[in-house]
């Protein structure tokens, strides 16, 4: 494995490796991706092996722009045009009917494909140089926490990759929003970097939850247990969080609290309870969350006692990830 700073030379090297059927970890604004060229089925299959992910779970195809995206769709609906114009490059994945240019191994045999133009300038350059799409799931093992720094990828998967492009810490920090546009109504399959409100503003219509939709693309990647650290994650109401943490601590469990700022939080931190005061700015919280989950494992924490944010804006994605980390979605 080679870890390199993502400059022009490194991008050229990455492009060569991908063209020859290698695996490269790429930076995106959401999380790091584990990329293979979609025209190399062996490389795409290796993604599933390295991640330990079932082959039926579809991969997102990353493209440099909307023109390239249209080539991978048999039909690129008006809603897709609107969302692409508003949010690409950016943390949004559009599920549309796939064209014959997308191999079966990428979509797990599904009739649809997930398309996204990522907003990281270096990865965009790489995609432009390549001239074909990159299949890339998050570069973590199945059900574990996604990587938001090149060092996370190196720790988890370093020995199994040909190259890791280091593009710095991810600016969004949680995965893209996944919206299904293959049926009659748009359906939110995964909350992420673009909020539901923002999607609805552009589409001028309601975006449904999977349970409300008549017809929806199955999204087997959405497991209840996902984004999970080794530590047990316990979600506790703000009022009870401190007593719960103290009880756990007294019972001998190595406990850490993730809570928002409050006089109690301040006092408790001073009392030597292990506390991370979460940033009130939810974009900043999203940016730091996965690093903090990983840090808890490095520090051999047994239990994380976590307060949920409100569900406005980025709060939807953060709540979703914390609930999944707790196995409670
Ligand atoms: O931000 C992201 O989306 C990152 C970066 C690397 O782009 N990628 C990512 O990929 O999170 P992955 O494979 O970890 O998650 C993709 C999600 C899964 O829940 C999968 O089921 C869903 O997107 N998905 C992909 N293609 C789909 C399709 N054709 N139909 C339904 N769901 C799909
Ligand atoms: Mg993932």
Coordinates of C-alpha atoms and ligand atoms in Angstrom, one line a residue:
X1 CA 0.0 0.0 0.0
X2 CA 1.1 3.5 -0.8
X3 CA -0.3 6.6 0.9
X4 CA 0.3 9.7 -1.1
X5 CA -0.7 13.4 -0.8
X6 CA -3.2 13.9 -3.7
X7 CA -1.3 16.3 -6.0
X8 CA -1.2 16.1 -9.8
X9 CA 1.4 13.4 -9.9
X10 CA -0.5 11.3 -7.5
X11 CA -3.7 11.7 -9.5
X12 CA -1.9 10.6 -12.6
X13 CA -0.6 7.5 -10.8
X14 CA -4.1 6.7 -9.4
X15 CA -5.5 7.0 -12.8
X16 CA -2.9 4.5 -14.2
X17 CA -3.6 2.0 -11.3
X18 CA -7.4 2.2 -11.8
X19 CA -7.0 1.8 -15.6
X20 CA -5.1 -1.4 -14.9
X21 CA -7.8 -2.8 -12.6
X22 CA -6.3 -1.7 -9.2
X23 CA -8.1 -0.4 -6.1
X24 CA -7.5 3.2 -4.9
X25 CA -8.9 5.0 -1.9
X26 CA -10.1 8.4 -2.9
X27 CA -11.0 11.5 -0.9
X28 CA -14.5 12.9 -1.3
X29 CA -16.2 15.7 0.6
X30 CA -18.4 13.1 2.5
X31 CA -16.1 10.2 3.4
X32 CA -13.2 8.4 1.7
X33 CA -14.3 5.9 -1.0
X34 CA -12.8 2.6 -2.0
X35 CA -12.7 3.0 -5.8
X36 CA -12.5 0.7 -8.8
X37 CA -13.1 1.4 -12.5
X38 CA -16.5 0.2 -13.4
X39 CA -15.2 -1.4 -16.6
X40 CA -13.0 -3.8 -14.6
X41 CA -15.3 -6.4 -13.1
X42 CA -12.4 -8.1 -11.2
X43 CA -11.5 -4.9 -9.5
X44 CA -15.2 -4.2 -8.7
X45 CA -15.5 -7.7 -7.2
X46 CA -12.4 -7.1 -5.1
X47 CA -14.2 -4.1 -3.5
X48 CA -16.8 -6.6 -2.1
X49 CA -14.1 -8.9 -0.8
X50 CA -12.0 -6.2 0.8
X51 CA -15.0 -4.7 2.5
X52 CA -16.6 -8.0 3.4
X53 CA -19.8 -6.7 1.9
X54 CA -22.5 -8.9 0.3
X55 CA -22.4 -8.8 -3.5
X56 CA -26.1 -7.8 -3.7
X57 CA -25.4 -4.4 -2.1
X58 CA -25.2 -1.9 -5.0
X59 CA -22.3 0.5 -5.3
X60 CA -22.5 4.2 -6.2
X61 CA -20.9 5.2 -9.5
X62 CA -18.9 8.4 -9.2
X63 CA -18.8 10.6 -12.3
X64 CA -17.1 14.0 -13.2
X65 CA -20.3 15.8 -14.3
X66 CA -24.0 15.5 -15.3
X67 CA -23.2 14.7 -18.9
X68 CA -21.2 11.6 -17.8
X69 CA -24.0 10.7 -15.4
X70 CA -26.6 10.7 -18.2
X71 CA -24.6 8.1 -20.0
X72 CA -25.1 5.6 -17.2
X73 CA -28.8 6.2 -17.0
X74 CA -31.4 4.7 -19.4
X75 CA -33.6 7.6 -18.3
X76 CA -32.5 10.7 -16.5
X77 CA -35.8 12.1 -15.1
X78 CA -36.5 15.8 -14.9
X79 CA -36.2 15.6 -11.1
X80 CA -32.7 14.2 -11.6
X81 CA -31.8 17.2 -13.8
X82 CA -33.1 19.6 -11.3
X83 CA -31.3 18.0 -8.3
X84 CA -28.0 17.6 -10.3
X85 CA -28.1 21.3 -11.4
X86 CA -28.7 22.4 -7.8
X87 CA -26.4 20.1 -5.8
X88 CA -23.7 18.6 -8.0
X89 CA -20.8 18.5 -7.4
X90 CA -22.0 17.6 -3.9
X91 CA -23.1 15.1 -1.3
X92 CA -26.1 13.7 -3.2
X93 CA -26.6 10.3 -4.9
X94 CA -29.4 9.9 -7.4
X95 CA -30.9 6.5 -8.0
X96 CA -32.1 6.3 -11.6
X97 CA -32.8 3.4 -14.1
X98 CA -29.4 2.2 -15.3
X99 CA -28.1 2.0 -18.8
X100 CA -26.3 -0.9 -20.4
X101 CA -23.0 0.9 -19.7
X102 CA -23.3 -0.1 -16.1
X103 CA -22.1 -3.7 -15.4
X104 CA -24.3 -6.0 -13.2
X105 CA -21.5 -6.4 -10.6
X106 CA -21.7 -2.7 -9.8
X107 CA -25.5 -2.6 -9.0
X108 CA -25.8 -6.1 -7.5
X109 CA -28.1 -7.0 -10.4
X110 CA -30.5 -4.1 -9.6
X111 CA -32.2 -2.4 -12.5
X112 CA -31.2 1.0 -11.1
X113 CA -27.9 2.8 -10.5
X114 CA -26.7 5.3 -7.9
X115 CA -24.9 8.3 -9.5
X116 CA -22.9 11.0 -7.8
X117 CA -20.6 13.9 -8.7
X118 CA -18.4 14.3 -5.6
X119 CA -17.2 17.8 -4.6
X120 CA -13.6 17.0 -3.8
X121 CA -11.4 18.9 -6.4
X122 CA -8.7 16.3 -6.6
X123 CA -11.2 13.4 -7.1
X124 CA -13.0 15.5 -9.7
X125 CA -9.7 15.9 -11.5
X126 CA -9.1 12.1 -11.3
X127 CA -12.6 11.4 -12.7
X128 CA -12.0 13.9 -15.6
X129 CA -8.7 12.2 -16.4
X130 CA -10.2 8.7 -16.3
X131 CA -13.2 9.2 -18.7
X132 CA -15.2 6.4 -17.1
X133 CA -17.1 6.0 -13.8
X134 CA -15.6 4.9 -10.5
X135 CA -17.6 2.5 -8.3
X136 CA -16.8 3.5 -4.8
X137 CA -18.5 2.5 -1.5
X138 CA -17.2 4.1 1.7
X139 CA -13.7 2.7 2.4
X140 CA -14.5 0.8 5.6
X141 CA -15.3 -2.8 6.5
X142 CA -18.9 -3.8 6.3
X143 CA -21.0 -2.3 9.2
X144 CA -18.0 -0.4 10.6
X145 CA -17.5 3.4 10.9
X146 CA -16.7 5.2 7.6
X147 CA -13.3 6.9 7.2
X148 CA -13.1 10.7 7.1
X149 CA -9.3 10.9 6.9
X150 CA -6.7 9.0 4.9
X151 CA -5.2 7.6 8.1
X152 CA -8.5 5.9 8.9
X153 CA -8.3 4.1 5.6
X154 CA -4.7 3.2 6.1
X155 CA -5.5 1.7 9.5
X156 CA -8.5 -0.3 8.3
X157 CA -7.6 -1.4 4.8
X158 CA -4.1 -0.3 4.1
X159 CA -2.7 -3.7 3.3
X160 CA -5.4 -4.5 0.8
X161 CA -5.3 -1.4 -1.4
X162 CA -2.9 -0.4 -4.2
X163 CA -3.0 3.3 -3.3
X164 CA -4.5 5.8 -0.9
X165 CA -4.9 9.3 -2.1
X166 CA -4.7 11.7 0.9
X167 CA -6.9 14.7 0.2
X168 CA -7.1 15.8 3.8
X169 CA -10.0 15.5 6.3
X170 CA -13.5 15.3 4.6
X171 CA -15.4 18.6 4.8
X172 CA -18.9 17.1 5.2
X173 CA -18.0 14.0 7.3
X174 CA -21.2 11.9 6.8
X175 CA -22.2 10.1 3.6
X176 CA -24.2 11.5 0.7
X177 CA -28.0 11.7 0.8
X178 CA -29.4 8.9 -1.4
X179 CA -32.7 9.7 -3.2
X180 CA -34.6 7.2 -5.3
X181 CA -35.9 8.8 -8.5
X182 CA -36.8 5.6 -10.3
X183 CA -40.4 5.5 -9.2
X184 CA -43.4 7.8 -9.3
X185 CA -42.4 9.9 -6.3
X186 CA -39.0 10.7 -4.9
X187 CA -38.0 8.6 -1.9
X188 CA -35.3 9.4 0.6
X189 CA -33.3 6.2 1.0
X190 CA -30.5 7.6 3.2
X191 CA -30.3 11.0 4.9
X192 CA -26.9 12.7 4.3
X193 CA -25.1 15.8 3.4
X194 CA -28.1 17.4 1.7
X195 CA -31.1 17.8 3.9
X196 CA -34.6 16.7 3.0
X197 CA -35.8 20.3 3.2
X198 CA -33.2 21.4 0.6
X199 CA -34.3 18.6 -1.8
X200 CA -38.0 19.5 -1.4
X201 CA -37.3 23.2 -2.0
X202 CA -35.7 22.3 -5.4
X203 CA -38.2 19.6 -6.4
X204 CA -41.2 21.6 -5.2
X205 CA -42.7 18.4 -3.9
X206 CA -42.7 16.1 -0.9
X207 CA -39.9 13.6 -0.6
X208 CA -41.3 10.4 0.9
X209 CA -39.8 8.0 3.4
X210 CA -39.4 4.4 2.1
X211 CA -42.3 3.2 4.3
X212 CA -44.6 5.8 2.6
X213 CA -43.7 4.9 -1.0
X214 CA -45.7 2.6 -3.2
X215 CA -42.7 1.6 -5.1
X216 CA -39.1 1.9 -4.0
X217 CA -35.7 0.6 -5.1
X218 CA -34.5 -1.9 -2.4
X219 CA -31.5 -0.4 -0.7
X220 CA -29.8 -3.3 1.0
X221 CA -26.9 -1.2 2.1
X222 CA -29.2 0.3 4.8
X223 CA -28.7 -2.1 7.6
X224 CA -30.0 -1.4 11.1
X225 CA -26.5 -2.1 12.5
X226 CA -24.1 0.1 10.6
X227 CA -21.6 2.8 11.2
X228 CA -20.8 0.9 14.4
X229 CA -17.8 1.4 16.7
X230 CA -16.9 -1.6 19.0
X231 CA -18.1 0.4 22.0
X232 CA -21.7 0.0 22.9
X233 CA -23.6 3.2 21.9
X234 CA -26.4 4.1 24.3
X235 CA -28.7 7.0 23.4
X236 CA -29.9 8.8 26.5
X237 CA -32.3 11.7 27.0
X238 CA -30.5 15.0 27.9
X239 CA -31.9 15.0 31.5
X240 CA -30.8 11.5 32.3
X241 CA -27.5 11.4 30.5
X242 CA -25.3 12.4 33.5
X243 CA -26.8 10.0 36.0
X244 CA -26.7 7.2 33.5
X245 CA -23.0 8.0 32.7
X246 CA -22.1 8.1 36.4
X247 CA -23.9 4.7 37.1
X248 CA -22.1 3.1 34.2
X249 CA -18.8 4.5 35.3
X250 CA -19.3 3.3 38.9
X251 CA -20.2 -0.2 37.6
X252 CA -16.7 -0.3 36.1
X253 CA -17.5 0.4 32.5
X254 CA -15.1 2.7 30.7
X255 CA -17.7 5.4 29.8
X256 CA -17.6 8.5 27.6
X257 CA -20.3 11.0 27.1
X258 CA -21.1 12.8 23.9
X259 CA -23.3 15.8 24.9
X260 CA -24.1 19.3 23.9
X261 CA -22.8 22.2 26.0
X262 CA -24.8 22.9 29.2
X263 CA -23.9 24.0 32.7
X264 CA -24.2 20.3 33.8
X265 CA -21.9 19.3 30.9
X266 CA -19.3 21.8 32.0
X267 CA -19.5 20.8 35.7
X268 CA -19.3 17.1 34.8
X269 CA -16.3 17.5 32.6
X270 CA -14.6 19.3 35.5
X271 CA -15.6 16.4 37.7
X272 CA -13.5 14.0 35.6
X273 CA -16.2 12.2 33.8
X274 CA -15.0 11.6 30.3
X275 CA -17.0 14.0 28.1
X276 CA -16.9 15.3 24.5
X277 CA -18.8 18.5 24.3
X278 CA -20.3 18.3 20.8
X279 CA -20.2 21.4 18.7
X280 CA -23.6 23.2 18.5
X281 CA -23.0 23.8 14.8
X282 CA -24.4 20.5 13.3
X283 CA -22.2 20.8 10.2
X284 CA -19.1 20.9 12.4
X285 CA -20.5 18.0 14.4
X286 CA -21.0 15.9 11.3
X287 CA -17.4 16.7 10.3
X288 CA -16.0 15.3 13.6
X289 CA -18.5 12.5 14.4
X290 CA -16.8 9.5 12.8
X291 CA -13.3 10.5 14.1
X292 CA -14.7 10.7 17.6
X293 CA -16.4 7.3 17.2
X294 CA -13.1 5.8 16.0
X295 CA -11.2 7.6 18.8
X296 CA -13.5 5.9 21.4
X297 CA -12.4 2.5 20.1
X298 CA -8.8 3.5 20.2
X299 CA -9.3 4.6 23.8
X300 CA -10.9 1.2 24.5
X301 CA -14.2 2.8 25.7
X302 CA -16.9 0.3 26.6
X303 CA -19.9 2.5 26.5
X304 CA -20.6 5.8 24.7
X305 CA -23.6 7.7 26.2
X306 CA -24.8 9.9 23.5
X307 CA -27.3 12.8 23.3
X308 CA -29.1 13.1 19.9
X309 CA -29.3 16.5 18.1
X310 CA -32.5 18.0 16.7
X311 CA -33.5 16.7 13.3
X312 CA -33.1 20.0 11.4
X313 CA -30.6 20.2 8.5
X314 CA -27.6 18.0 9.0
X315 CA -29.2 16.8 12.2
X316 CA -31.2 14.2 10.2
X317 CA -28.1 12.5 8.9
X318 CA -26.3 12.7 12.3
X319 CA -29.3 11.2 14.1
X320 CA -29.6 8.4 11.5
X321 CA -25.9 7.5 12.0
X322 CA -26.0 7.6 15.8
X323 CA -29.2 5.5 15.8
X324 CA -27.5 3.0 13.5
X325 CA -24.3 3.0 15.5
X326 CA -26.6 2.0 18.4
X327 CA -28.2 -0.7 16.3
X328 CA -31.5 1.1 16.7
X329 CA -32.7 2.3 13.3
Ligands
LIG1 O1 -21.0 9.7 0.4 C1 -21.1 8.6 -0.1 O2 -22.1 8.3 -0.7 C2 -19.8 7.7 -0.1 C3 -18.7 8.3 -0.9 C4 -17.5 7.4 -1.1 O3 -19.2 8.7 -2.2 N1 -20.2 6.4 -0.6 C5 -21.0 5.5 0.1 O4 -21.2 4.3 -0.5 O5 -21.5 5.8 1.2 P1 -21.8 3.1 0.3 O6 -21.7 1.9 -0.7 O7 -21.1 2.9 1.6 O8 -23.3 3.4 0.5 C6 -24.1 3.5 -0.7 C7 -25.6 3.5 -0.3 C8 -26.0 2.1 0.2 O9 -26.9 2.3 1.2 C9 -26.6 1.5 -1.0 O10 -27.6 0.5 -0.7 C10 -27.3 2.7 -1.7 O11 -26.3 3.8 -1.5 N2 -27.4 2.5 -3.2 C11 -26.4 2.5 -4.1 N3 -26.8 2.2 -5.3 C12 -28.2 1.9 -5.2 C13 -29.2 1.5 -6.0 N4 -29.0 1.3 -7.3 N5 -30.5 1.3 -5.5 C14 -30.7 1.6 -4.2 N6 -29.7 2.0 -3.3 C15 -28.5 2.1 -3.8
LIG2 MG1 -20.9 2.6 3.6

